[in-house]
Amino acid sequence: LRQATENRVDENTMHHVRQIGIDSENVVDSITGEYRPGDNDFNRVVYNNRLIFNSLKDWLEQHPTMELDENDPSLPLPLRTGALCNPESCY
């Protein structure tokens, strides 16, 4: 999202995009580190991500799209199927 919005949205929106990136990285770091975050940390990050992605949805849909082949194994699962998880993996 950061790459898609850089120099294309106002500075206030960019601030929120950068902040959810930082929050998301911090949650990943804390989940994989020795300290385990509380439920409030995860919920806040998910809420903020959803809020920004939903508010930018119309803007993102205005840009060109491309057709992806769901049978292309080089693509990550979310791009092939639209799902984050399946029996073999979960993001």
PDB file as gemmi writes it, atoms N, CA and C in Angstrom:
CRYST1    1.000    1.000    1.000  90.00  90.00  90.00 P 1                      
ATOM      1  N   LEU A   1       0.833  -1.185   0.000  1.00  0.00           N  
ATOM      2  CA  LEU A   1       0.000   0.000   0.000  1.00  0.00           C  
ATOM      3  C   LEU A   1       0.879   1.250   0.000  1.00  0.00           C  
ATOM      4  N   ARG A   2       1.969   1.182   0.744  1.00  0.00           N  
ATOM      5  CA  ARG A   2       2.859   2.339   0.803  1.00  0.00           C  
ATOM      6  C   ARG A   2       3.385   2.681  -0.592  1.00  0.00           C  
ATOM      7  N   GLN A   3       3.798   1.684  -1.342  1.00  0.00           N  
ATOM      8  CA  GLN A   3       4.316   1.936  -2.691  1.00  0.00           C  
ATOM      9  C   GLN A   3       3.224   2.461  -3.616  1.00  0.00           C  
ATOM     10  N   ALA A   4       2.018   1.976  -3.464  1.00  0.00           N  
ATOM     11  CA  ALA A   4       0.921   2.393  -4.340  1.00  0.00           C  
ATOM     12  C   ALA A   4       0.475   3.826  -4.061  1.00  0.00           C  
ATOM     13  N   THR A   5       0.613   4.282  -2.820  1.00  0.00           N  
ATOM     14  CA  THR A   5       0.096   5.603  -2.461  1.00  0.00           C  
ATOM     15  C   THR A   5       1.152   6.698  -2.406  1.00  0.00           C  
ATOM     16  N   GLU A   6       2.424   6.323  -2.368  1.00  0.00           N  
ATOM     17  CA  GLU A   6       3.500   7.323  -2.250  1.00  0.00           C  
ATOM     18  C   GLU A   6       3.394   8.366  -3.360  1.00  0.00           C  
ATOM     19  N   ASN A   7       3.366   9.653  -2.964  1.00  0.00           N  
ATOM     20  CA  ASN A   7       3.264  10.799  -3.884  1.00  0.00           C  
ATOM     21  C   ASN A   7       1.960  10.826  -4.687  1.00  0.00           C  
ATOM     22  N   ARG A   8       0.933  10.085  -4.239  1.00  0.00           N  
ATOM     23  CA  ARG A   8      -0.339  10.065  -4.955  1.00  0.00           C  
ATOM     24  C   ARG A   8      -1.523  10.440  -4.080  1.00  0.00           C  
ATOM     25  N   VAL A   9      -1.311  10.507  -2.774  1.00  0.00           N  
ATOM     26  CA  VAL A   9      -2.377  10.894  -1.847  1.00  0.00           C  
ATOM     27  C   VAL A   9      -1.865  12.031  -0.971  1.00  0.00           C  
ATOM     28  N   ASP A  10      -2.775  12.672  -0.243  1.00  0.00           N  
ATOM     29  CA  ASP A  10      -2.377  13.792   0.608  1.00  0.00           C  
ATOM     30  C   ASP A  10      -1.525  13.315   1.781  1.00  0.00           C  
ATOM     31  N   GLU A  11      -0.812  14.239   2.398  1.00  0.00           N  
ATOM     32  CA  GLU A  11       0.138  13.900   3.458  1.00  0.00           C  
ATOM     33  C   GLU A  11      -0.553  13.277   4.673  1.00  0.00           C  
ATOM     34  N   ASN A  12      -1.760  13.706   4.998  1.00  0.00           N  
ATOM     35  CA  ASN A  12      -2.483  13.130   6.131  1.00  0.00           C  
ATOM     36  C   ASN A  12      -2.774  11.648   5.887  1.00  0.00           C  
ATOM     37  N   THR A  13      -3.235  11.320   4.693  1.00  0.00           N  
ATOM     38  CA  THR A  13      -3.485   9.909   4.357  1.00  0.00           C  
ATOM     39  C   THR A  13      -2.179   9.124   4.385  1.00  0.00           C  
ATOM     40  N   MET A  14      -1.122   9.716   3.831  1.00  0.00           N  
ATOM     41  CA  MET A  14       0.173   9.043   3.815  1.00  0.00           C  
ATOM     42  C   MET A  14       0.671   8.768   5.218  1.00  0.00           C  
ATOM     43  N   HIS A  15       0.416   9.697   6.136  1.00  0.00           N  
ATOM     44  CA  HIS A  15       0.800   9.484   7.538  1.00  0.00           C  
ATOM     45  C   HIS A  15       0.132   8.216   8.081  1.00  0.00           C  
ATOM     46  N   HIS A  16      -1.159   8.045   7.794  1.00  0.00           N  
ATOM     47  CA  HIS A  16      -1.880   6.873   8.282  1.00  0.00           C  
ATOM     48  C   HIS A  16      -1.370   5.603   7.610  1.00  0.00           C  
ATOM     49  N   VAL A  17      -1.070   5.665   6.327  1.00  0.00           N  
ATOM     50  CA  VAL A  17      -0.534   4.499   5.615  1.00  0.00           C  
ATOM     51  C   VAL A  17       0.801   4.083   6.242  1.00  0.00           C  
ATOM     52  N   ARG A  18       1.674   5.058   6.492  1.00  0.00           N  
ATOM     53  CA  ARG A  18       2.969   4.748   7.122  1.00  0.00           C  
ATOM     54  C   ARG A  18       2.773   4.174   8.524  1.00  0.00           C  
ATOM     55  N   GLN A  19       1.829   4.756   9.278  1.00  0.00           N  
ATOM     56  CA  GLN A  19       1.616   4.302  10.655  1.00  0.00           C  
ATOM     57  C   GLN A  19       1.099   2.869  10.708  1.00  0.00           C  
ATOM     58  N   ILE A  20       0.182   2.494   9.826  1.00  0.00           N  
ATOM     59  CA  ILE A  20      -0.291   1.106   9.875  1.00  0.00           C  
ATOM     60  C   ILE A  20       0.822   0.158   9.438  1.00  0.00           C  
ATOM     61  N   GLY A  21       1.720   0.620   8.578  1.00  0.00           N  
ATOM     62  CA  GLY A  21       2.885  -0.195   8.228  1.00  0.00           C  
ATOM     63  C   GLY A  21       3.770  -0.429   9.438  1.00  0.00           C  
ATOM     64  N   ILE A  22       4.033   0.625  10.184  1.00  0.00           N  
ATOM     65  CA  ILE A  22       4.846   0.518  11.398  1.00  0.00           C  
ATOM     66  C   ILE A  22       4.149  -0.362  12.426  1.00  0.00           C  
ATOM     67  N   ASP A  23       2.853  -0.142  12.642  1.00  0.00           N  
ATOM     68  CA  ASP A  23       2.100  -0.955  13.606  1.00  0.00           C  
ATOM     69  C   ASP A  23       2.116  -2.425  13.206  1.00  0.00           C  
ATOM     70  N   SER A  24       1.926  -2.694  11.923  1.00  0.00           N  
ATOM     71  CA  SER A  24       1.904  -4.084  11.443  1.00  0.00           C  
ATOM     72  C   SER A  24       3.263  -4.743  11.656  1.00  0.00           C  
ATOM     73  N   GLU A  25       4.331  -4.039  11.326  1.00  0.00           N  
ATOM     74  CA  GLU A  25       5.678  -4.589  11.538  1.00  0.00           C  
ATOM     75  C   GLU A  25       5.928  -4.850  13.019  1.00  0.00           C  
ATOM     76  N   ASN A  26       5.475  -3.943  13.875  1.00  0.00           N  
ATOM     77  CA  ASN A  26       5.661  -4.131  15.314  1.00  0.00           C  
ATOM     78  C   ASN A  26       4.907  -5.350  15.831  1.00  0.00           C  
ATOM     79  N   VAL A  27       3.699  -5.577  15.321  1.00  0.00           N  
ATOM     80  CA  VAL A  27       2.939  -6.754  15.754  1.00  0.00           C  
ATOM     81  C   VAL A  27       3.654  -8.027  15.307  1.00  0.00           C  
ATOM     82  N   VAL A  28       4.117  -8.059  14.060  1.00  0.00           N  
ATOM     83  CA  VAL A  28       4.845  -9.240  13.578  1.00  0.00           C  
ATOM     84  C   VAL A  28       6.090  -9.463  14.424  1.00  0.00           C  
ATOM     85  N   ASP A  29       6.855  -8.400  14.677  1.00  0.00           N  
ATOM     86  CA  ASP A  29       8.058  -8.532  15.502  1.00  0.00           C  
ATOM     87  C   ASP A  29       7.727  -9.044  16.900  1.00  0.00           C  
ATOM     88  N   SER A  30       6.646  -8.539  17.477  1.00  0.00           N  
ATOM     89  CA  SER A  30       6.315  -8.954  18.835  1.00  0.00           C  
ATOM     90  C   SER A  30       5.731 -10.361  18.879  1.00  0.00           C  
ATOM     91  N   ILE A  31       5.039 -10.777  17.823  1.00  0.00           N  
ATOM     92  CA  ILE A  31       4.490 -12.135  17.790  1.00  0.00           C  
ATOM     93  C   ILE A  31       5.608 -13.156  17.653  1.00  0.00           C  
ATOM     94  N   THR A  32       6.633 -12.809  16.884  1.00  0.00           N  
ATOM     95  CA  THR A  32       7.726 -13.751  16.652  1.00  0.00           C  
ATOM     96  C   THR A  32       8.852 -13.587  17.670  1.00  0.00           C  
ATOM     97  N   GLY A  33       8.764 -12.600  18.554  1.00  0.00           N  
ATOM     98  CA  GLY A  33       9.793 -12.370  19.559  1.00  0.00           C  
ATOM     99  C   GLY A  33       9.473 -13.080  20.861  1.00  0.00           C  
ATOM    100  N   GLU A  34      10.272 -12.785  21.875  1.00  0.00           N  
ATOM    101  CA  GLU A  34      10.065 -13.413  23.178  1.00  0.00           C  
ATOM    102  C   GLU A  34       8.817 -12.891  23.870  1.00  0.00           C  
ATOM    103  N   TYR A  35       8.541 -11.586  23.696  1.00  0.00           N  
ATOM    104  CA  TYR A  35       7.347 -10.993  24.314  1.00  0.00           C  
ATOM    105  C   TYR A  35       6.147 -11.240  23.421  1.00  0.00           C  
ATOM    106  N   ARG A  36       5.070 -11.712  24.001  1.00  0.00           N  
ATOM    107  CA  ARG A  36       3.844 -11.931  23.243  1.00  0.00           C  
ATOM    108  C   ARG A  36       2.890 -10.770  23.515  1.00  0.00           C  
ATOM    109  N   PRO A  37       2.421 -10.103  22.459  1.00  0.00           N  
ATOM    110  CA  PRO A  37       1.528  -8.964  22.657  1.00  0.00           C  
ATOM    111  C   PRO A  37       0.173  -9.400  23.190  1.00  0.00           C  
ATOM    112  N   GLY A  38      -0.506  -8.470  23.803  1.00  0.00           N  
ATOM    113  CA  GLY A  38      -1.851  -8.741  24.283  1.00  0.00           C  
ATOM    114  C   GLY A  38      -2.853  -8.685  23.143  1.00  0.00           C  
ATOM    115  N   ASP A  39      -4.041  -9.136  23.406  1.00  0.00           N  
ATOM    116  CA  ASP A  39      -5.096  -9.119  22.399  1.00  0.00           C  
ATOM    117  C   ASP A  39      -5.393  -7.709  21.903  1.00  0.00           C  
ATOM    118  N   ASN A  40      -5.261  -6.709  22.771  1.00  0.00           N  
ATOM    119  CA  ASN A  40      -5.540  -5.330  22.373  1.00  0.00           C  
ATOM    120  C   ASN A  40      -4.608  -4.841  21.277  1.00  0.00           C  
ATOM    121  N   ASP A  41      -3.350  -5.259  21.309  1.00  0.00           N  
ATOM    122  CA  ASP A  41      -2.399  -4.852  20.272  1.00  0.00           C  
ATOM    123  C   ASP A  41      -2.867  -5.336  18.906  1.00  0.00           C  
ATOM    124  N   PHE A  42      -3.204  -6.601  18.810  1.00  0.00           N  
ATOM    125  CA  PHE A  42      -3.626  -7.187  17.538  1.00  0.00           C  
ATOM    126  C   PHE A  42      -4.906  -6.526  17.027  1.00  0.00           C  
ATOM    127  N   ASN A  43      -5.882  -6.382  17.886  1.00  0.00           N  
ATOM    128  CA  ASN A  43      -7.158  -5.788  17.481  1.00  0.00           C  
ATOM    129  C   ASN A  43      -6.990  -4.362  16.977  1.00  0.00           C  
ATOM    130  N   ARG A  44      -6.148  -3.582  17.634  1.00  0.00           N  
ATOM    131  CA  ARG A  44      -5.914  -2.197  17.218  1.00  0.00           C  
ATOM    132  C   ARG A  44      -5.280  -2.142  15.833  1.00  0.00           C  
ATOM    133  N   VAL A  45      -4.293  -2.984  15.602  1.00  0.00           N  
ATOM    134  CA  VAL A  45      -3.614  -2.993  14.301  1.00  0.00           C  
ATOM    135  C   VAL A  45      -4.564  -3.444  13.198  1.00  0.00           C  
ATOM    136  N   VAL A  46      -5.324  -4.485  13.439  1.00  0.00           N  
ATOM    137  CA  VAL A  46      -6.290  -4.958  12.437  1.00  0.00           C  
ATOM    138  C   VAL A  46      -7.329  -3.875  12.158  1.00  0.00           C  
ATOM    139  N   TYR A  47      -7.828  -3.244  13.195  1.00  0.00           N  
ATOM    140  CA  TYR A  47      -8.819  -2.177  13.019  1.00  0.00           C  
ATOM    141  C   TYR A  47      -8.258  -1.041  12.170  1.00  0.00           C  
ATOM    142  N   ASN A  48      -7.049  -0.586  12.489  1.00  0.00           N  
ATOM    143  CA  ASN A  48      -6.439   0.514  11.744  1.00  0.00           C  
ATOM    144  C   ASN A  48      -6.183   0.132  10.289  1.00  0.00           C  
ATOM    145  N   ASN A  49      -5.708  -1.082  10.059  1.00  0.00           N  
ATOM    146  CA  ASN A  49      -5.488  -1.550   8.689  1.00  0.00           C  
ATOM    147  C   ASN A  49      -6.790  -1.556   7.911  1.00  0.00           C  
ATOM    148  N   ARG A  50      -7.814  -2.124   8.490  1.00  0.00           N  
ATOM    149  CA  ARG A  50      -9.111  -2.208   7.810  1.00  0.00           C  
ATOM    150  C   ARG A  50      -9.663  -0.809   7.528  1.00  0.00           C  
ATOM    151  N   LEU A  51      -9.528   0.090   8.480  1.00  0.00           N  
ATOM    152  CA  LEU A  51     -10.018   1.455   8.314  1.00  0.00           C  
ATOM    153  C   LEU A  51      -9.351   2.146   7.121  1.00  0.00           C  
ATOM    154  N   ILE A  52      -8.038   2.066   7.033  1.00  0.00           N  
ATOM    155  CA  ILE A  52      -7.320   2.729   5.946  1.00  0.00           C  
ATOM    156  C   ILE A  52      -7.588   2.041   4.612  1.00  0.00           C  
ATOM    157  N   PHE A  53      -7.526   0.719   4.570  1.00  0.00           N  
ATOM    158  CA  PHE A  53      -7.786   0.023   3.308  1.00  0.00           C  
ATOM    159  C   PHE A  53      -9.208   0.288   2.813  1.00  0.00           C  
ATOM    160  N   ASN A  54     -10.183   0.297   3.716  1.00  0.00           N  
ATOM    161  CA  ASN A  54     -11.558   0.580   3.298  1.00  0.00           C  
ATOM    162  C   ASN A  54     -11.708   2.015   2.794  1.00  0.00           C  
ATOM    163  N   SER A  55     -11.024   2.956   3.441  1.00  0.00           N  
ATOM    164  CA  SER A  55     -11.151   4.342   3.000  1.00  0.00           C  
ATOM    165  C   SER A  55     -10.437   4.583   1.665  1.00  0.00           C  
ATOM    166  N   LEU A  56      -9.447   3.773   1.334  1.00  0.00           N  
ATOM    167  CA  LEU A  56      -8.726   3.917   0.068  1.00  0.00           C  
ATOM    168  C   LEU A  56      -9.246   2.990  -1.035  1.00  0.00           C  
ATOM    169  N   LYS A  57     -10.261   2.202  -0.739  1.00  0.00           N  
ATOM    170  CA  LYS A  57     -10.757   1.221  -1.709  1.00  0.00           C  
ATOM    171  C   LYS A  57     -11.176   1.868  -3.028  1.00  0.00           C  
ATOM    172  N   ASP A  58     -11.984   2.918  -2.971  1.00  0.00           N  
ATOM    173  CA  ASP A  58     -12.417   3.585  -4.208  1.00  0.00           C  
ATOM    174  C   ASP A  58     -11.232   4.145  -4.975  1.00  0.00           C  
ATOM    175  N   TRP A  59     -10.283   4.719  -4.255  1.00  0.00           N  
ATOM    176  CA  TRP A  59      -9.091   5.268  -4.898  1.00  0.00           C  
ATOM    177  C   TRP A  59      -8.295   4.162  -5.590  1.00  0.00           C  
ATOM    178  N   LEU A  60      -8.100   3.048  -4.909  1.00  0.00           N  
ATOM    179  CA  LEU A  60      -7.356   1.930  -5.493  1.00  0.00           C  
ATOM    180  C   LEU A  60      -8.060   1.362  -6.724  1.00  0.00           C  
ATOM    181  N   GLU A  61      -9.384   1.308  -6.689  1.00  0.00           N  
ATOM    182  CA  GLU A  61     -10.138   0.743  -7.814  1.00  0.00           C  
ATOM    183  C   GLU A  61     -10.092   1.619  -9.061  1.00  0.00           C  
ATOM    184  N   GLN A  62      -9.678   2.865  -8.929  1.00  0.00           N  
ATOM    185  CA  GLN A  62      -9.563   3.765 -10.076  1.00  0.00           C  
ATOM    186  C   GLN A  62      -8.321   3.465 -10.921  1.00  0.00           C  
ATOM    187  N   HIS A  63      -7.415   2.691 -10.398  1.00  0.00           N  
ATOM    188  CA  HIS A  63      -6.158   2.404 -11.083  1.00  0.00           C  
ATOM    189  C   HIS A  63      -6.268   1.118 -11.911  1.00  0.00           C  
ATOM    190  N   PRO A  64      -5.411   0.995 -12.902  1.00  0.00           N  
ATOM    191  CA  PRO A  64      -5.460  -0.195 -13.759  1.00  0.00           C  
ATOM    192  C   PRO A  64      -5.268  -1.478 -12.951  1.00  0.00           C  
ATOM    193  N   THR A  65      -5.914  -2.512 -13.407  1.00  0.00           N  
ATOM    194  CA  THR A  65      -5.763  -3.829 -12.799  1.00  0.00           C  
ATOM    195  C   THR A  65      -5.185  -4.785 -13.835  1.00  0.00           C  
ATOM    196  N   MET A  66      -4.840  -5.964 -13.397  1.00  0.00           N  
ATOM    197  CA  MET A  66      -4.349  -6.965 -14.331  1.00  0.00           C  
ATOM    198  C   MET A  66      -4.973  -8.311 -14.004  1.00  0.00           C  
ATOM    199  N   GLU A  67      -5.132  -9.121 -15.027  1.00  0.00           N  
ATOM    200  CA  GLU A  67      -5.672 -10.457 -14.834  1.00  0.00           C  
ATOM    201  C   GLU A  67      -4.562 -11.370 -14.327  1.00  0.00           C  
ATOM    202  N   LEU A  68      -4.854 -12.149 -13.310  1.00  0.00           N  
ATOM    203  CA  LEU A  68      -3.900 -13.097 -12.765  1.00  0.00           C  
ATOM    204  C   LEU A  68      -4.447 -14.505 -12.941  1.00  0.00           C  
ATOM    205  N   ASP A  69      -3.556 -15.422 -13.255  1.00  0.00           N  
ATOM    206  CA  ASP A  69      -3.944 -16.815 -13.460  1.00  0.00           C  
ATOM    207  C   ASP A  69      -3.890 -17.559 -12.130  1.00  0.00           C  
ATOM    208  N   GLU A  70      -5.022 -18.059 -11.672  1.00  0.00           N  
ATOM    209  CA  GLU A  70      -5.055 -18.758 -10.381  1.00  0.00           C  
ATOM    210  C   GLU A  70      -4.241 -20.047 -10.404  1.00  0.00           C  
ATOM    211  N   ASN A  71      -3.855 -20.513 -11.573  1.00  0.00           N  
ATOM    212  CA  ASN A  71      -3.035 -21.719 -11.680  1.00  0.00           C  
ATOM    213  C   ASN A  71      -1.542 -21.418 -11.712  1.00  0.00           C  
ATOM    214  N   ASP A  72      -1.160 -20.149 -11.624  1.00  0.00           N  
ATOM    215  CA  ASP A  72       0.253 -19.754 -11.657  1.00  0.00           C  
ATOM    216  C   ASP A  72       0.863 -19.962 -10.272  1.00  0.00           C  
ATOM    217  N   PRO A  73       1.693 -20.982 -10.093  1.00  0.00           N  
ATOM    218  CA  PRO A  73       2.246 -21.285  -8.762  1.00  0.00           C  
ATOM    219  C   PRO A  73       3.246 -20.252  -8.267  1.00  0.00           C  
ATOM    220  N   SER A  74       3.700 -19.344  -9.147  1.00  0.00           N  
ATOM    221  CA  SER A  74       4.656 -18.333  -8.700  1.00  0.00           C  
ATOM    222  C   SER A  74       3.971 -17.203  -7.925  1.00  0.00           C  
ATOM    223  N   LEU A  75       2.643 -17.119  -8.018  1.00  0.00           N  
ATOM    224  CA  LEU A  75       1.902 -16.086  -7.304  1.00  0.00           C  
ATOM    225  C   LEU A  75       1.567 -16.543  -5.893  1.00  0.00           C  
ATOM    226  N   PRO A  76       1.599 -15.628  -4.915  1.00  0.00           N  
ATOM    227  CA  PRO A  76       1.185 -16.010  -3.566  1.00  0.00           C  
ATOM    228  C   PRO A  76      -0.310 -16.336  -3.542  1.00  0.00           C  
ATOM    229  N   LEU A  77      -0.686 -17.154  -2.605  1.00  0.00           N  
ATOM    230  CA  LEU A  77      -2.062 -17.634  -2.481  1.00  0.00           C  
ATOM    231  C   LEU A  77      -3.109 -16.523  -2.525  1.00  0.00           C  
ATOM    232  N   PRO A  78      -2.941 -15.407  -1.803  1.00  0.00           N  
ATOM    233  CA  PRO A  78      -3.985 -14.363  -1.859  1.00  0.00           C  
ATOM    234  C   PRO A  78      -4.213 -13.817  -3.271  1.00  0.00           C  
ATOM    235  N   LEU A  79      -3.164 -13.752  -4.088  1.00  0.00           N  
ATOM    236  CA  LEU A  79      -3.333 -13.254  -5.454  1.00  0.00           C  
ATOM    237  C   LEU A  79      -3.967 -14.292  -6.371  1.00  0.00           C  
ATOM    238  N   ARG A  80      -3.773 -15.564  -6.079  1.00  0.00           N  
ATOM    239  CA  ARG A  80      -4.359 -16.613  -6.926  1.00  0.00           C  
ATOM    240  C   ARG A  80      -5.819 -16.867  -6.599  1.00  0.00           C  
ATOM    241  N   THR A  81      -6.146 -16.916  -5.310  1.00  0.00           N  
ATOM    242  CA  THR A  81      -7.492 -17.348  -4.914  1.00  0.00           C  
ATOM    243  C   THR A  81      -8.295 -16.261  -4.205  1.00  0.00           C  
ATOM    244  N   GLY A  82      -7.621 -15.229  -3.744  1.00  0.00           N  
ATOM    245  CA  GLY A  82      -8.301 -14.197  -2.961  1.00  0.00           C  
ATOM    246  C   GLY A  82      -8.426 -14.578  -1.493  1.00  0.00           C  
ATOM    247  N   ALA A  83      -7.948 -15.771  -1.117  1.00  0.00           N  
ATOM    248  CA  ALA A  83      -8.029 -16.235   0.266  1.00  0.00           C  
ATOM    249  C   ALA A  83      -6.651 -16.156   0.921  1.00  0.00           C  
ATOM    250  N   LEU A  84      -6.632 -15.898   2.213  1.00  0.00           N  
ATOM    251  CA  LEU A  84      -5.373 -15.854   2.932  1.00  0.00           C  
ATOM    252  C   LEU A  84      -4.901 -17.232   3.363  1.00  0.00           C  
ATOM    253  N   CYS A  85      -5.832 -18.155   3.578  1.00  0.00           N  
ATOM    254  CA  CYS A  85      -5.470 -19.468   4.104  1.00  0.00           C  
ATOM    255  C   CYS A  85      -6.063 -20.592   3.268  1.00  0.00           C  
ATOM    256  N   ASN A  86      -5.375 -21.715   3.274  1.00  0.00           N  
ATOM    257  CA  ASN A  86      -5.881 -22.966   2.718  1.00  0.00           C  
ATOM    258  C   ASN A  86      -5.287 -24.092   3.550  1.00  0.00           C  
ATOM    259  N   PRO A  87      -5.572 -25.344   3.243  1.00  0.00           N  
ATOM    260  CA  PRO A  87      -5.045 -26.432   4.080  1.00  0.00           C  
ATOM    261  C   PRO A  87      -3.524 -26.512   4.109  1.00  0.00           C  
ATOM    262  N   GLU A  88      -2.828 -25.944   3.094  1.00  0.00           N  
ATOM    263  CA  GLU A  88      -1.369 -26.052   3.034  1.00  0.00           C  
ATOM    264  C   GLU A  88      -0.647 -24.872   3.676  1.00  0.00           C  
ATOM    265  N   SER A  89      -1.260 -23.693   3.718  1.00  0.00           N  
ATOM    266  CA  SER A  89      -0.555 -22.527   4.246  1.00  0.00           C  
ATOM    267  C   SER A  89      -1.528 -21.476   4.731  1.00  0.00           C  
ATOM    268  N   CYS A  90      -1.006 -20.575   5.531  1.00  0.00           N  
ATOM    269  CA  CYS A  90      -1.814 -19.476   6.030  1.00  0.00           C  
ATOM    270  C   CYS A  90      -0.914 -18.261   6.193  1.00  0.00           C  
ATOM    271  N   TYR A  91      -1.378 -17.103   5.753  1.00  0.00           N  
ATOM    272  CA  TYR A  91      -0.602 -15.868   5.859  1.00  0.00           C  
ATOM    273  C   TYR A  91      -1.024 -15.106   7.089  1.00  0.00           C  
TER     274      TYR A  91                                                      
END                                                                             
